[in-house]
mmCIF file of C-alpha atoms in Angstrom:
data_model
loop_
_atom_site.group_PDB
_atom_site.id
_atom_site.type_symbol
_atom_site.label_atom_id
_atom_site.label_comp_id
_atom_site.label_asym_id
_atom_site.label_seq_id
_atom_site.Cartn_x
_atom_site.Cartn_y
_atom_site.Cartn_z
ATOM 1 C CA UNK A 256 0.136 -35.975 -1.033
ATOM 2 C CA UNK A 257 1.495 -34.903 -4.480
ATOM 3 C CA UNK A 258 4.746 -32.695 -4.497
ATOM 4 C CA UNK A 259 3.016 -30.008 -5.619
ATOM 5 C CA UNK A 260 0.400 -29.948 -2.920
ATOM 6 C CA UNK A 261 3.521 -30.172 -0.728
ATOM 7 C CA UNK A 262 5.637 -27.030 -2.083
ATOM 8 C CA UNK A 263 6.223 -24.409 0.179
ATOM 9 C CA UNK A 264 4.585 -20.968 -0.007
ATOM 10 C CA UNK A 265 7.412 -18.682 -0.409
ATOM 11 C CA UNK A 266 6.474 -15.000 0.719
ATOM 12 C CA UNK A 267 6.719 -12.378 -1.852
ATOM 13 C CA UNK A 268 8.110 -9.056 -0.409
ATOM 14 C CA UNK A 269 6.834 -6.525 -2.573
ATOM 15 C CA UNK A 270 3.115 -7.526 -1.511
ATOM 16 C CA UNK A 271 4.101 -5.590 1.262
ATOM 17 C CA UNK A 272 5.186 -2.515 -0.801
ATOM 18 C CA UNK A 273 1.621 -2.774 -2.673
ATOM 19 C CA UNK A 274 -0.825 -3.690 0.044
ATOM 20 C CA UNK A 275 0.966 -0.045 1.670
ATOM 21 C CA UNK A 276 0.076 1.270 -1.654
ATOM 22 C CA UNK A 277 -3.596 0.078 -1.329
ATOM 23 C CA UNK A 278 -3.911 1.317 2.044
ATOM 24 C CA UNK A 279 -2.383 5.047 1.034
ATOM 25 C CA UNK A 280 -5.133 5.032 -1.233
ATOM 26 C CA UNK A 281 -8.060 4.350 1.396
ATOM 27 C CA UNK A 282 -6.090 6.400 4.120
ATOM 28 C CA UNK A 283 -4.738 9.678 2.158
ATOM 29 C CA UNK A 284 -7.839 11.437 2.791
ATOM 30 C CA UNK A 285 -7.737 11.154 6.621
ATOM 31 C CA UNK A 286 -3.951 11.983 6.010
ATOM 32 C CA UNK A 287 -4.143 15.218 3.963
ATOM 33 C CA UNK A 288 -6.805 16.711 6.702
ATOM 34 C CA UNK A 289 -4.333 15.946 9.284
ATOM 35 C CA UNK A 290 -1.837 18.057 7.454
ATOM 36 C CA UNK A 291 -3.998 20.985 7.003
ATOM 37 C CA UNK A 292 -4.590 20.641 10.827
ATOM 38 C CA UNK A 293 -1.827 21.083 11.239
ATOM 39 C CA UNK A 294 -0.105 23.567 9.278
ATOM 40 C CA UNK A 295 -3.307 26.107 9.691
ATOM 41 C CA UNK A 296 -2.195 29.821 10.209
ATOM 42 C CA UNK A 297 -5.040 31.302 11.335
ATOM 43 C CA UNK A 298 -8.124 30.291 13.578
ATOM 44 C CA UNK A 299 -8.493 26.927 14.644
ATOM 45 C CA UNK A 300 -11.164 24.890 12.930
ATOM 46 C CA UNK A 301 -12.071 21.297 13.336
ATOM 47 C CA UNK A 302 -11.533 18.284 11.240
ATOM 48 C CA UNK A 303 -15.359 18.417 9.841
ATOM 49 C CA UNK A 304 -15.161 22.423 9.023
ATOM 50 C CA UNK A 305 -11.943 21.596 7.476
ATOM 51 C CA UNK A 306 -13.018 18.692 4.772
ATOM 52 C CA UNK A 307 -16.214 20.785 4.026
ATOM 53 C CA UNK A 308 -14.373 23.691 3.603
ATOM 54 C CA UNK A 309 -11.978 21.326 1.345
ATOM 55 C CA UNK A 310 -14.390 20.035 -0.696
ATOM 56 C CA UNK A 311 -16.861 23.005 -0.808
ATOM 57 C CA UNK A 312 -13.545 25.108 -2.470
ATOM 58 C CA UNK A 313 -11.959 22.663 -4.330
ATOM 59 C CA UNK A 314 -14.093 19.678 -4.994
ATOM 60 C CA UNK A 315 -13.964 16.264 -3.580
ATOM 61 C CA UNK A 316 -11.410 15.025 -5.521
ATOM 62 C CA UNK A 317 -9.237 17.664 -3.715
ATOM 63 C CA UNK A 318 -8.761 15.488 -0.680
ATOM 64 C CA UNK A 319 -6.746 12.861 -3.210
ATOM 65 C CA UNK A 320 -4.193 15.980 -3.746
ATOM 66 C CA UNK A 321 -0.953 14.803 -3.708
ATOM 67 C CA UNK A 322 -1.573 10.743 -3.725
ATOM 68 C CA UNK A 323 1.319 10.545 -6.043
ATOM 69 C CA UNK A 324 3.690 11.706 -4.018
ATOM 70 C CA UNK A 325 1.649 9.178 -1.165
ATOM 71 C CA UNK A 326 2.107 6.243 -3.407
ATOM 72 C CA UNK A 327 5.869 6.866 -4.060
ATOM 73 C CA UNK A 328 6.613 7.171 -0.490
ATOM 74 C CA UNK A 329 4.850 4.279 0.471
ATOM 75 C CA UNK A 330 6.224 2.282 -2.821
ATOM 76 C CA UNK A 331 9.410 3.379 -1.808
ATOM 77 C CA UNK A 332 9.321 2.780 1.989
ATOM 78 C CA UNK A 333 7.732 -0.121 2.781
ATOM 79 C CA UNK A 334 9.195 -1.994 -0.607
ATOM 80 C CA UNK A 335 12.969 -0.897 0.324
ATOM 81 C CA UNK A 336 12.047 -2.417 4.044
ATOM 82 C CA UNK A 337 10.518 -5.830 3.547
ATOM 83 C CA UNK A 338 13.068 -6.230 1.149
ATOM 84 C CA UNK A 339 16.119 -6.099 3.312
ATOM 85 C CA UNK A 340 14.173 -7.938 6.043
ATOM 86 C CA UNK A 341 13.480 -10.815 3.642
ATOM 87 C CA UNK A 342 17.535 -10.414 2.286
ATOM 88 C CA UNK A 343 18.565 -10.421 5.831
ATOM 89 C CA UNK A 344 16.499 -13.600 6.500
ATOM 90 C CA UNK A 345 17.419 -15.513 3.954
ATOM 91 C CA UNK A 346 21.259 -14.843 5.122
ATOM 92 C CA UNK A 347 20.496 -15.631 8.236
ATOM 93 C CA UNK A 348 18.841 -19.070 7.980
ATOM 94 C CA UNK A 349 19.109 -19.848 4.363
ATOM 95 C CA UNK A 350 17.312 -23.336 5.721
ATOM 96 C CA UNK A 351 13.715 -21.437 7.006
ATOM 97 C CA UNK A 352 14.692 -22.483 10.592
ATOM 98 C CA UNK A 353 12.906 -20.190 12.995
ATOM 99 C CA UNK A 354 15.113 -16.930 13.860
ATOM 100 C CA UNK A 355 15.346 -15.583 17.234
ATOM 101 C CA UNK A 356 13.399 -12.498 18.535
ATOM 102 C CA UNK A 357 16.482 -10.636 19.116
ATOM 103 C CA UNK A 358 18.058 -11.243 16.251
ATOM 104 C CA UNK A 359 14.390 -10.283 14.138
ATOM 105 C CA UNK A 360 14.422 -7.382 16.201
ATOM 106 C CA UNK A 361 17.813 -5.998 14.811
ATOM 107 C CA UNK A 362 16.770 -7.201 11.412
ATOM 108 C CA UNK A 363 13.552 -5.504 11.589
ATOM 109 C CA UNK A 364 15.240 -2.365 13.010
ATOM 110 C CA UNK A 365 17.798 -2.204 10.280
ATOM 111 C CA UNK A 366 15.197 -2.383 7.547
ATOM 112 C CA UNK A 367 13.503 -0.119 9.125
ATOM 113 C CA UNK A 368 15.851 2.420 9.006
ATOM 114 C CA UNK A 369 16.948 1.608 5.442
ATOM 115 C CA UNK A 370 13.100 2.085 4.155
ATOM 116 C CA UNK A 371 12.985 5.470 6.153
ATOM 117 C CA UNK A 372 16.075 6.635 4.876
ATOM 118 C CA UNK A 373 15.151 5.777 1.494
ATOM 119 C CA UNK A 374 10.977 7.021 1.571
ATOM 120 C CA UNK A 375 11.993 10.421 3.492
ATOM 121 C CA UNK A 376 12.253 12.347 0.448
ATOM 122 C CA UNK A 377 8.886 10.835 -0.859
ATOM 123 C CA UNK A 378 7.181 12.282 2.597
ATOM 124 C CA UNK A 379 8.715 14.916 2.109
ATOM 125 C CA UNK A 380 6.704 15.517 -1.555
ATOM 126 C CA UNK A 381 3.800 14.319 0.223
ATOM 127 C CA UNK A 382 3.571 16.855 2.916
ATOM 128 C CA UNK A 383 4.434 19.773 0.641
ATOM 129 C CA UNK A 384 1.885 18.631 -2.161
ATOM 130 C CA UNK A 385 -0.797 18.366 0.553
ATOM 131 C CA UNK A 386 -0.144 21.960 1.641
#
């Protein structure tokens, strides 16, 4: 085989950033009914009276309000943690040898609470721009 048939496929880390971003997209819907659910003052209505309600009053580009804010948490979150996970792999087999679970797990956890420290404030938007 030729050496470039050969070369390793190194993986990118902010695909993981944008494929979140892709999902937000298809998802935010489902995610800004769940808010209204749940911050509703009066009565209790289900999730289909709710989106027709929604898009009766406001149109149905209304249940896309406050995708921005979606897009930079997720941007911001998921980027921020398969970033340090990759960082963090790389320092801890520079080689590619095959890490163990535990230490992927503390790796994972770590990056994990790096990306929600850093994408809190964009949830934060995100729930108060879907309200």
């Amino acid at each position: 085989m030729s050496e470039k048939s050969e070369k390793k496929r190194l993986a990118r880390w902010y695909f993981g950033g944008l494929g979140s971003a892709g999902a937000a997209c298809c998802t935010h819907p489902l995610d800004l009914l769940k808010v209204h659910l749940q911050t509703q003052q009066e009565g209790k209505i289900g999730i289909v009276k709710q989106t027709v309600s929604i898009v009766r009053g406001q149109g149905i580009l209304a249940l896309y309000n406050g995708l921005s804010a979606s897009l930079v948490r997720q941007l911001t979150y998921s980027t921020t943690r398969f970033a340090i996970y990759e960082a963090m792999k790389k320092q801890v087999s520079p080689d590619g040898q095959s890490v163990p679970f535990s230490q992927r797990l503390v790796m994972a956890a770590v990056a994990g609470a790096c990306g929600g420290f850093v994408g809190t404030p964009g949830d934060l938007v995100n729930v108060r721009m879907q309200n």
